[in-house]
Amino acid sequence: MSAIATIPNETFVNLLKDLLLEDYIPSSNAQALIQAEARYIKDLKINVGNAINNTQQLNRKEALLLALAVSVNERFEPLKESFTRLAQQEGATEAEIAEVIAATSLMNTNNVFYRFRHFMNKDSYNNQPAGIKMSLMMNPVLGKEFFELLSLAISAVNGCEMCVSSHEQSVLQHGSSESRVFEAVKTVSIIKGLITVLA
């Protein structure tokens, strides 16, 4: 018997099945929602389904790679594993999965550094070379447009205004659209909210 078979809320169980989380043991946050039969569980399932199945601006593989990036960013291993499997089912390669992890790591580095520069806004900090190696950004296997989109989305999760602005400008220069940017940021925000419940 799987762990989710003991969960009394059918909507929550179906959400976990969609995410390949059959062995998930509910966190205290999840238990609180389940026990109260909270209406939010239905909203969460709909939001997550819309986020990873949006085919208008993002294809399913792209949405799943963005979801994977948030799971890596938030260090939530169960979703990292399930989004890796789901992305692979949509054709994601080992190199693409590895690049999502690397890009997320690089954005964590840059988000802290450039947020500090922005907060301080001093010439003594702004005029020094960053000295952070970023060769990953030169020829990404994900393609430059999607790499920039992913970088923007993770920067939004981490709250770096300078990085969001810079990557938004870059992603548009590489042929993207504001609608696609909007959907990418909405996708990662929904997955961040999902992790708040599950972790």
Short mmCIF file of N, CA and C in Angstrom, two decimals, residues 1 5 24 33 43-44 62 81 86 89 91-92 97-98 108 117 121 128 136-137 139 142 155 159 165 192 194:
data_model
loop_
_atom_site.label_atom_id
_atom_site.label_comp_id
_atom_site.label_asym_id
_atom_site.label_seq_id
_atom_site.Cartn_x
_atom_site.Cartn_y
_atom_site.Cartn_z
N MET A 1 0.85 -1.19 0.00
CA MET A 1 0.00 0.00 0.00
C MET A 1 0.88 1.24 0.00
N ALA A 5 -2.33 6.25 -0.02
CA ALA A 5 -3.60 5.52 0.10
C ALA A 5 -4.29 5.80 1.43
N TYR A 24 4.71 9.91 -0.79
CA TYR A 24 4.76 11.14 0.00
C TYR A 24 4.04 10.96 1.33
N LEU A 33 -4.18 21.19 6.19
CA LEU A 33 -5.15 21.42 5.11
C LEU A 33 -6.06 20.22 4.92
N ASP A 43 -7.96 24.45 -5.18
CA ASP A 43 -7.29 25.54 -5.91
C ASP A 43 -5.85 25.15 -6.25
N LEU A 44 -5.16 24.56 -5.28
CA LEU A 44 -3.77 24.17 -5.48
C LEU A 44 -3.64 23.16 -6.60
N GLU A 62 9.06 22.50 -21.02
CA GLU A 62 9.58 23.76 -20.47
C GLU A 62 9.00 24.05 -19.09
N GLU A 81 12.94 15.07 -7.65
CA GLU A 81 12.95 13.75 -8.28
C GLU A 81 11.75 13.57 -9.21
N LEU A 86 9.24 13.47 -14.69
CA LEU A 86 8.22 13.99 -15.60
C LEU A 86 8.84 14.70 -16.79
N GLN A 89 10.18 12.23 -19.22
CA GLN A 89 9.09 11.64 -20.00
C GLN A 89 8.71 12.53 -21.19
N GLY A 91 10.96 14.24 -22.82
CA GLY A 91 12.11 14.31 -23.71
C GLY A 91 13.31 15.08 -23.18
N ALA A 92 13.27 15.54 -21.95
CA ALA A 92 14.42 16.24 -21.39
C ALA A 92 15.60 15.29 -21.27
N ILE A 97 18.76 18.46 -17.85
CA ILE A 97 18.48 18.39 -16.41
C ILE A 97 19.65 18.97 -15.63
N ALA A 98 20.87 18.57 -16.02
CA ALA A 98 22.06 19.07 -15.33
C ALA A 98 22.18 20.59 -15.49
N ASN A 108 21.45 31.52 -7.85
CA ASN A 108 21.56 31.74 -6.40
C ASN A 108 22.81 32.57 -6.09
N ARG A 117 24.63 44.44 -4.20
CA ARG A 117 25.03 45.67 -4.92
C ARG A 117 23.86 46.65 -5.00
N ASN A 121 24.15 50.15 -3.29
CA ASN A 121 24.21 51.22 -4.29
C ASN A 121 25.37 52.19 -4.03
N GLN A 128 33.65 47.62 -8.98
CA GLN A 128 34.58 46.48 -8.97
C GLN A 128 34.04 45.37 -9.86
N LEU A 136 28.72 29.16 -18.36
CA LEU A 136 27.50 28.39 -18.59
C LEU A 136 26.50 29.16 -19.45
N MET A 137 26.49 30.48 -19.32
CA MET A 137 25.50 31.30 -20.00
C MET A 137 25.83 31.53 -21.48
N ASN A 139 26.73 29.36 -24.10
CA ASN A 139 26.18 28.46 -25.12
C ASN A 139 25.37 27.35 -24.45
N LEU A 142 20.10 24.31 -23.27
CA LEU A 142 18.67 24.61 -23.27
C LEU A 142 18.30 25.66 -24.32
N SER A 155 15.35 34.12 -10.53
CA SER A 155 15.66 35.42 -9.93
C SER A 155 14.42 36.06 -9.32
N GLY A 159 13.93 37.04 -5.49
CA GLY A 159 13.71 38.45 -5.19
C GLY A 159 14.87 39.37 -5.52
N SER A 165 15.32 42.26 -13.92
CA SER A 165 15.29 43.28 -14.98
C SER A 165 16.27 42.93 -16.10
N LYS A 192 6.41 27.25 -6.16
CA LYS A 192 6.89 27.73 -4.85
C LYS A 192 5.79 27.58 -3.81
N LEU A 194 3.30 25.44 -3.96
CA LEU A 194 3.12 23.99 -3.76
C LEU A 194 4.12 23.48 -2.73
#
